[in-house]
Tab-separated table of C-alpha atoms in Angstrom:
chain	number	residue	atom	x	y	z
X	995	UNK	CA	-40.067	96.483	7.096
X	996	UNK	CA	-39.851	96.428	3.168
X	997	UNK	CA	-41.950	99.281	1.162
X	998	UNK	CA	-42.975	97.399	-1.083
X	999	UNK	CA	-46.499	96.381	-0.992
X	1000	UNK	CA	-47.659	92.829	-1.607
X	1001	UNK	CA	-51.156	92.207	-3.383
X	1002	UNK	CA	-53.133	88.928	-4.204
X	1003	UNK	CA	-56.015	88.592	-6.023
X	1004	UNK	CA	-55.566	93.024	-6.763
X	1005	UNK	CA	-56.027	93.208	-3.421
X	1006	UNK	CA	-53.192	94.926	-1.039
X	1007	UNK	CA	-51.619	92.183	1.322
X	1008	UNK	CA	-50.252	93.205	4.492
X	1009	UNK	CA	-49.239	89.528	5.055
X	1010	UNK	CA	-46.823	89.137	2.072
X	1011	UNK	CA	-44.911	92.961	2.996
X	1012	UNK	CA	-44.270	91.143	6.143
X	1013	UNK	CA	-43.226	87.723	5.192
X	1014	UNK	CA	-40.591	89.201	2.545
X	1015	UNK	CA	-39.357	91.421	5.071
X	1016	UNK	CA	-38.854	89.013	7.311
X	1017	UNK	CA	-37.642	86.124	4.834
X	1018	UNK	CA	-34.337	86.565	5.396
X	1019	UNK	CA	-34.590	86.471	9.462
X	1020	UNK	CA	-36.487	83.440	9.488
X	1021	UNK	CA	-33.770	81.541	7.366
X	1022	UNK	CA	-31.482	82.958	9.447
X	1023	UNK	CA	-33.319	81.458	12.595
X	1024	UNK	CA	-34.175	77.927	11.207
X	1025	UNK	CA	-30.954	77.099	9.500
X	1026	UNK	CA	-29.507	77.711	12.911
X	1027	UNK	CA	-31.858	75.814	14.691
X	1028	UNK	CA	-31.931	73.089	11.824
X	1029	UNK	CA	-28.005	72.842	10.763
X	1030	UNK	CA	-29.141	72.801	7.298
X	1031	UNK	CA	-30.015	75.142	4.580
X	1032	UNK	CA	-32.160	73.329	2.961
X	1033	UNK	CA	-34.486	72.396	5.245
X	1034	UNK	CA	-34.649	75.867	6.645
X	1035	UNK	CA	-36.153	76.923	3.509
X	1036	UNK	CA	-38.715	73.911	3.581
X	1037	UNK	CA	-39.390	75.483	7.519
X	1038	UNK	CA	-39.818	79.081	6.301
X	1039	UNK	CA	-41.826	78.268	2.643
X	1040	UNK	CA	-44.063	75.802	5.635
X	1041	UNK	CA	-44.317	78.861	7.719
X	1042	UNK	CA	-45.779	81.070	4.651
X	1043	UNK	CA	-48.258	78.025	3.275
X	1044	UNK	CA	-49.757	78.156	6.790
X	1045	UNK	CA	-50.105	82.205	7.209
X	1046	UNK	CA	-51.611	81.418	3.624
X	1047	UNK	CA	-54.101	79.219	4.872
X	1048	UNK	CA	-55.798	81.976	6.774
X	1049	UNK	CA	-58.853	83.386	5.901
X	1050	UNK	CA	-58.263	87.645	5.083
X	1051	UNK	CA	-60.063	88.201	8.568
X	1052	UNK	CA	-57.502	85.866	10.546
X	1053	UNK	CA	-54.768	87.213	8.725
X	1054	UNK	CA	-56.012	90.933	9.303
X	1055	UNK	CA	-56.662	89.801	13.526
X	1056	UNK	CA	-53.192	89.264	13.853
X	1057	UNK	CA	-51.143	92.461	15.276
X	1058	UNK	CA	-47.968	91.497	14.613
X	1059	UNK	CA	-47.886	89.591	11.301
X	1060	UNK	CA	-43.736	89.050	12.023
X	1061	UNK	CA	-44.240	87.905	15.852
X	1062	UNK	CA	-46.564	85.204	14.254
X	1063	UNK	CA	-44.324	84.280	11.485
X	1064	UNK	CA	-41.413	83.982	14.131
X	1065	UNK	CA	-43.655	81.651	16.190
X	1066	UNK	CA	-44.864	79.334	13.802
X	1067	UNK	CA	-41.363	79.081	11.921
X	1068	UNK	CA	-39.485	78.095	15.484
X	1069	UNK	CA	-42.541	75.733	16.127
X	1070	UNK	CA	-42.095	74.087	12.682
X	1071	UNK	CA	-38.228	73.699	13.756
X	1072	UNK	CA	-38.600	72.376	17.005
X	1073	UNK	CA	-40.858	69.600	15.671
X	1074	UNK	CA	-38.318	68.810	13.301
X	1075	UNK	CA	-35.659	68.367	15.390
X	1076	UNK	CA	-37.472	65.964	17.209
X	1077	UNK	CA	-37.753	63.585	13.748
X	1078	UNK	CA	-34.751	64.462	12.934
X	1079	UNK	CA	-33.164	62.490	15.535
X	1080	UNK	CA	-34.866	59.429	14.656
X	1081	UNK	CA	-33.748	60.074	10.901
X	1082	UNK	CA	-30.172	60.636	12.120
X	1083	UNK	CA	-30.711	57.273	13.401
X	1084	UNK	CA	-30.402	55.315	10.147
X	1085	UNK	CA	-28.084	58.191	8.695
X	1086	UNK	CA	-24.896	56.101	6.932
X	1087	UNK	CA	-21.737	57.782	8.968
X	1088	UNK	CA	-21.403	60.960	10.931
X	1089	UNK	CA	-24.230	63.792	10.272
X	1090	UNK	CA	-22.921	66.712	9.876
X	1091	UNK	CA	-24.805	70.503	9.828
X	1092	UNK	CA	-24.845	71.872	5.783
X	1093	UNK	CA	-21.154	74.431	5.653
X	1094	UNK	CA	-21.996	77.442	3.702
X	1095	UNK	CA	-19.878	79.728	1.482
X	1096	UNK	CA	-19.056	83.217	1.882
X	1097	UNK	CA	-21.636	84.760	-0.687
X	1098	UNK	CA	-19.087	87.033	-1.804
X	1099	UNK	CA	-16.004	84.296	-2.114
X	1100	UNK	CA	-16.453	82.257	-5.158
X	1101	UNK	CA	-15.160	79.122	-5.462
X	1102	UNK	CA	-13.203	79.810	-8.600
X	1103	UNK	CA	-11.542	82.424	-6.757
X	1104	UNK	CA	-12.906	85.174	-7.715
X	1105	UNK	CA	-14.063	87.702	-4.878
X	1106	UNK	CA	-16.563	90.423	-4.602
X	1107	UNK	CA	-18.624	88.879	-7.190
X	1108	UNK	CA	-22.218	87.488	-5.722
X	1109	UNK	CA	-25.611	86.678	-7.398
X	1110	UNK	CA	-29.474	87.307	-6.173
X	1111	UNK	CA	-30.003	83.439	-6.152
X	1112	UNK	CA	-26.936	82.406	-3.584
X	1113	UNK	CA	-28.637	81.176	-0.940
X	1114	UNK	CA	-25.405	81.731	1.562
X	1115	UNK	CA	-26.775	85.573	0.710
X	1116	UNK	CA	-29.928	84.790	2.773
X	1117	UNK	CA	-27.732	83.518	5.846
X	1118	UNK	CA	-25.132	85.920	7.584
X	1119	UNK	CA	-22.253	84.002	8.517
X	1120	UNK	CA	-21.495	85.504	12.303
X	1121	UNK	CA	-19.940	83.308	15.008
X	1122	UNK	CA	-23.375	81.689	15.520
X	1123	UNK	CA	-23.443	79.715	12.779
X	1124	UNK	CA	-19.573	78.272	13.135
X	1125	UNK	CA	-19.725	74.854	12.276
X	1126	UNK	CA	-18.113	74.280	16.034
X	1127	UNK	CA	-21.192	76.075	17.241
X	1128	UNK	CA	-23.712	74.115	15.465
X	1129	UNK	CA	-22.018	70.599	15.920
X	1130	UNK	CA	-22.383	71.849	19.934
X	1131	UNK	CA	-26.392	72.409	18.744
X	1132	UNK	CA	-26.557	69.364	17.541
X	1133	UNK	CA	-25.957	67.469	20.660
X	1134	UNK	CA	-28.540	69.817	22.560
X	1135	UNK	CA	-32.284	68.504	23.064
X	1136	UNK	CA	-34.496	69.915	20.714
X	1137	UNK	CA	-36.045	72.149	23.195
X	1138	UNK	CA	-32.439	73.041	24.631
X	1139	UNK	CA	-31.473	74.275	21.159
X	1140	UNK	CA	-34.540	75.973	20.253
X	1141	UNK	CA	-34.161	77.633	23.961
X	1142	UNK	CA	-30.387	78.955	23.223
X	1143	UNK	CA	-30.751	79.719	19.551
X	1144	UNK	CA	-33.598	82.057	19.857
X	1145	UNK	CA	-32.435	84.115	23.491
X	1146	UNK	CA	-29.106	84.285	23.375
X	1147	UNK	CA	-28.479	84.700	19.379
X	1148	UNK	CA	-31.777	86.361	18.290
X	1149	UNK	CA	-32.226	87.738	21.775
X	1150	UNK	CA	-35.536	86.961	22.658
X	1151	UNK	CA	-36.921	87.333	25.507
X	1152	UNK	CA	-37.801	84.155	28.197
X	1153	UNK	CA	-41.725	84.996	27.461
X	1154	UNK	CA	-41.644	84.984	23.802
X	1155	UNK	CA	-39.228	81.881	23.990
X	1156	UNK	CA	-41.942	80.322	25.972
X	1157	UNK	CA	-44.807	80.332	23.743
X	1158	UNK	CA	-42.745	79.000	21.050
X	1159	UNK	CA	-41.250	76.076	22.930
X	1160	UNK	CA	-44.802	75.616	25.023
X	1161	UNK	CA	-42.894	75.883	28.277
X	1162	UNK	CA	-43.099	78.192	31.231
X	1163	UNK	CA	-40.188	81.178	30.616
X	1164	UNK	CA	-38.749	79.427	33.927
X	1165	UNK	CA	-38.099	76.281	32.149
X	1166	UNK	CA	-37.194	78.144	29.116
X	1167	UNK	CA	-34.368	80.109	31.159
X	1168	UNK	CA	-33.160	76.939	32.681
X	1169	UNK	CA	-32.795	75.576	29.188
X	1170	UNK	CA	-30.960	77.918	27.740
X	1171	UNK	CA	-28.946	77.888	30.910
X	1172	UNK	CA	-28.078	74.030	30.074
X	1173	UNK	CA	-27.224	74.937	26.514
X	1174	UNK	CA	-24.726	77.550	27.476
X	1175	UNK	CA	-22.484	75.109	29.648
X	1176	UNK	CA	-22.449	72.653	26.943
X	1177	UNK	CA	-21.271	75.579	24.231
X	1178	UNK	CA	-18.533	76.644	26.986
X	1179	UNK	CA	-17.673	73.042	28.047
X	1180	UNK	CA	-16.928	72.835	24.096
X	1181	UNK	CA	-14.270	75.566	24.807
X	1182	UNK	CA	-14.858	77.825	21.371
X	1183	UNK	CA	-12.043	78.583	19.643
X	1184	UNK	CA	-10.384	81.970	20.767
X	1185	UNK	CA	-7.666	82.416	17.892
X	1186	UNK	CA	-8.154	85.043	16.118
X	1187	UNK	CA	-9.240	84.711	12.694
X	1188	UNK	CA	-5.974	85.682	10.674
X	1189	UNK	CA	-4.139	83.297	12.701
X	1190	UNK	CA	-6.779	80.664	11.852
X	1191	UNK	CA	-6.039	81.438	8.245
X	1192	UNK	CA	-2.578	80.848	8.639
X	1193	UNK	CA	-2.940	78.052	10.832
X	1194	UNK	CA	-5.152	76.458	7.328
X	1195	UNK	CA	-2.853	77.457	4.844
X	1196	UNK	CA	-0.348	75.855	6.532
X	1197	UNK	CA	-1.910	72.511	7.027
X	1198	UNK	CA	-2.794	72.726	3.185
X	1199	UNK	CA	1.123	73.176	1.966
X	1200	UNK	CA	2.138	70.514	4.549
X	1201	UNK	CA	-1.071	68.275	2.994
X	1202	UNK	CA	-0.193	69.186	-0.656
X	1203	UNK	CA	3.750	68.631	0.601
X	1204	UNK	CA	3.129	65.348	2.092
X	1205	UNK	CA	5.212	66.766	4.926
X	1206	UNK	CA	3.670	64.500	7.636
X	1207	UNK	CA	5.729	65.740	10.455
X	1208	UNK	CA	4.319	69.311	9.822
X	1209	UNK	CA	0.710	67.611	9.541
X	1210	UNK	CA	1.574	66.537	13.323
X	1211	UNK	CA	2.819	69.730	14.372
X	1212	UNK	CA	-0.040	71.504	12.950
X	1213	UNK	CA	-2.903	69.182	15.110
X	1214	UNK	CA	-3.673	69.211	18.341
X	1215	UNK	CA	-2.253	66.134	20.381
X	1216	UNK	CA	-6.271	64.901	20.929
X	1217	UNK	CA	-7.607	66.049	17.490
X	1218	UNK	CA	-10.527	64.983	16.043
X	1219	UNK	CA	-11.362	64.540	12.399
X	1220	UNK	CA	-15.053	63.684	11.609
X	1221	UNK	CA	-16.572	62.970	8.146
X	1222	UNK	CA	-19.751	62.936	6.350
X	1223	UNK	CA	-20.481	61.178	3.346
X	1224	UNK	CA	-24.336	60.376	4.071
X	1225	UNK	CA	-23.797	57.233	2.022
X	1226	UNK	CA	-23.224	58.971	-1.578
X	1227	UNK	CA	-19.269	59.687	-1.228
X	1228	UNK	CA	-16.742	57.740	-0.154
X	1229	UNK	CA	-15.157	58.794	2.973
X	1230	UNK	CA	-14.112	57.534	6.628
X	1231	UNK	CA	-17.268	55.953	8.262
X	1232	UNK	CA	-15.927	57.041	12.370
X	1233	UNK	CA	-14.208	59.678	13.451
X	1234	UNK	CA	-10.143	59.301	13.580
X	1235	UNK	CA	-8.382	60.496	16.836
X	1236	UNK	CA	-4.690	61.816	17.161
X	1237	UNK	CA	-2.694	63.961	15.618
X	1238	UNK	CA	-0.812	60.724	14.354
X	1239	UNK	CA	-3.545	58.816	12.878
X	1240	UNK	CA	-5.323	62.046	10.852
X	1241	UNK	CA	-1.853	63.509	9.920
X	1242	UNK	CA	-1.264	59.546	7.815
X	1243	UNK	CA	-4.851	59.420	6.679
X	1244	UNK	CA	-4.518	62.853	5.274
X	1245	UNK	CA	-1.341	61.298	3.714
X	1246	UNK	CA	-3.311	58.938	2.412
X	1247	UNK	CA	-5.923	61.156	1.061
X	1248	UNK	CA	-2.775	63.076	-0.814
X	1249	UNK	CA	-1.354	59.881	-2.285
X	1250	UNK	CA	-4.972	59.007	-4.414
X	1251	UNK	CA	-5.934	62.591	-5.135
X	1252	UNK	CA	-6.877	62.437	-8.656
X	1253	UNK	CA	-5.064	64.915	-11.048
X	1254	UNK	CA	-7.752	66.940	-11.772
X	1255	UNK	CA	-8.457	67.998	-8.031
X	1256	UNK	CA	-7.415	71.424	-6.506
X	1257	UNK	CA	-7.459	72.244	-3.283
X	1258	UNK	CA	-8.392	75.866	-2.373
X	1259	UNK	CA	-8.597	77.909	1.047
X	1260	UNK	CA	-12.424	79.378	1.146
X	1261	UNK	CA	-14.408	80.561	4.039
X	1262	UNK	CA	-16.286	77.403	5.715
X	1263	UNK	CA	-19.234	79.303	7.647
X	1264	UNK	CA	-17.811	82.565	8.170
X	1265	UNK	CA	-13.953	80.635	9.579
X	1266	UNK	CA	-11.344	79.541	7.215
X	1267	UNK	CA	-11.412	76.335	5.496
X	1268	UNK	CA	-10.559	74.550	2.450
X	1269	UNK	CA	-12.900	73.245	-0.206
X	1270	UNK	CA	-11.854	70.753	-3.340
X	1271	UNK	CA	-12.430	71.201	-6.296
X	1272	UNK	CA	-12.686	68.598	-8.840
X	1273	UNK	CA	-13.597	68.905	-12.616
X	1274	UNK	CA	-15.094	72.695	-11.618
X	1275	UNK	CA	-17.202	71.142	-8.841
X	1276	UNK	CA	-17.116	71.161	-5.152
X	1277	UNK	CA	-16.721	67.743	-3.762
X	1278	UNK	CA	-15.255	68.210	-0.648
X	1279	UNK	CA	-15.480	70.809	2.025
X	1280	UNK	CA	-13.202	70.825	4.916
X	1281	UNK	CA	-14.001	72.946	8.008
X	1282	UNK	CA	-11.587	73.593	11.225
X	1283	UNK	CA	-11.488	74.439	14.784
X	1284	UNK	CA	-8.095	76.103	15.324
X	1285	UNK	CA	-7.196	76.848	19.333
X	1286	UNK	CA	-3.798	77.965	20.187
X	1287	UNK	CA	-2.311	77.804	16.546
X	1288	UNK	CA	-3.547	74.244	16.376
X	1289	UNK	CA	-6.152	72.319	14.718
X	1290	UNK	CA	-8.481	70.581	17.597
X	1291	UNK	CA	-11.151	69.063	15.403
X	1292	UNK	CA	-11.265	68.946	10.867
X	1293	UNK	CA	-14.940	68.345	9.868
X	1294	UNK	CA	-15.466	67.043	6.515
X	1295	UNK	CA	-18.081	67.487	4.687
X	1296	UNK	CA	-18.331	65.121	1.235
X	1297	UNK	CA	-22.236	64.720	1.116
X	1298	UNK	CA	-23.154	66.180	-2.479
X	1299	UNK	CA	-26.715	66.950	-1.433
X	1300	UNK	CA	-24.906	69.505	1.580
X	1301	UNK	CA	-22.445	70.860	-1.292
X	1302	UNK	CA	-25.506	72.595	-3.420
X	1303	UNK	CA	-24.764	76.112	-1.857
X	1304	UNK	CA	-20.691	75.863	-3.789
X	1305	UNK	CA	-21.350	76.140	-6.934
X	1306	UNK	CA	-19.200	77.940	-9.315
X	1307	UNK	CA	-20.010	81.166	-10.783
């Protein structure tokens, strides 16, 4: 808990020591649940307008001002999720979750440098929140999601699961248990993460090269490449299958790059990826899942309102 101590109105505030202690946990927990930054914050700044709505006495009942916060932030989620799906609906291409930078890898290149305001700073960037991961979430139900996301990342237990998702800690524990074959039938990535970097740089000399044979060498036999434009970039509306067909649409992609564009390998939600760069500005971020030295899927983000987090320093 911070020791700082909040007060409204001169007052001390119990509430607000609790909320900005716990700020960073929350965003952690919806952007998970959510797949994008943004409206994690909306969840969490939700979350603090209701505990604000409280009278002083209803604020002061409550034992555990955290437990409370948790509760009403994964309630806020899983409601979301559930119009999110009808949004998704009417979504123009492939929705994809938000990628995030490393907060301390800028995208001019320059490491180790960070500031307060990154919002990839409120976000850790484990294996939980690999873009592989959350494209697995994204096919859960909501209360499937909410189920896995909260026990078996942020360790909950069934109970408190439970009164969050409003079912019995049975249920719970069988969703979760539905979750977790659908993240192993997804068969994570086990290469290790220097290899994956390799594996990336490679594809991006071979790209850069036009060297389609060592495009095809690099991809997996089956690989999928999936894009999302939202409607405000150009990009490929369905996913392309085969080595063959992504290997001469990345060709493609090299033959009208514009002179002004750099490619440049950057962390993609805590794995390596590539982002471009054009004029100073991210407009393209490229995430992969690498098994077995080769690239299974390439997820492409080109949505500017996802691309807010990599901005240059």
């Amino acid at each position: 808990m911070t020791t700082r101590t909040g007060h409204v109105h001169g007052r001390p505030d119990p509430g607000l020591d609790a909320f900005l202690s716990e700020r960073r946990r929350l965003v952690n927990l919806a952007y998970r649940l959510l797949g994008s930054l943004a409206e994690a914050e909306d969840a969490v700044q939700e979350t603090f307008a209701r505990w604000y709505a409280m009278s002083p006495r209803q604020q002061e009942a409550i034992a555990s001002p955290g437990a409370w916060l948790t509760t009403v932030a994964g309630r806020i989620c899983l409601n979301l999720l559930g119009s999110a799906r009808a949004r998704r609906e009417t979504y123009v291409g492939e929705w994809l979750p938000e990628p995030l930078p490393d907060r301390t890898e800028w995208i001019d290149g320059r490491p180790g440098v960070a500031a307060e305001a990154d919002p990839a700073d409120r976000v850790t960037l484990d294996e939980s929140v690999d873009l592989a991961l959350l494209v697995v979430l994204e096919a859960m139900t909501p209360a499937e999601r909410v189920a896995f996301v909260l026990h078996d990342v942020f360790r909950y237990s069934f109970v408190e699961v439970a009164g969050i998702v409003g079912r019995t800690p049975a249920a719970c524990r069988q969703l979760a248990s539905s979750a977790r074959r659908r993240v192993r039938a997804s068969r994570p990535s086990t290469t290790a993460s220097a290899e994956r970097a390799l594996v990336v740089k490679d594809f991006k000399q071979a790209w850069e090269a036009k060297d389609i044979g060592a495009l095809i060498s690099l991809l997996d036999p089956d690989a999928t490449a999936t894009a999302d434009g939202g409607g405000l970039a150009a990009t490929f509306v369905r996913p392309i299958e085969g080595a063959g067909r992504i290997a001469r649409a990345w060709i493609e992609i090299a033959r009208r790059r514009p002179d002004d564009m750099a490619f440049l390998e950057r962390t993609v939600n805590g794995r390596p990826g590539l982002v471009a760069l054009q004029r100073g500005r991210a407009v393209t971020v490229f995430a992969f899942d690498v098994a077995d030295d080769r690239i299974r899927r390439i997820w492409v983000v080109r949505n500017p309102e996802k691309l807010r987090s990599w901005k240059p320093s």
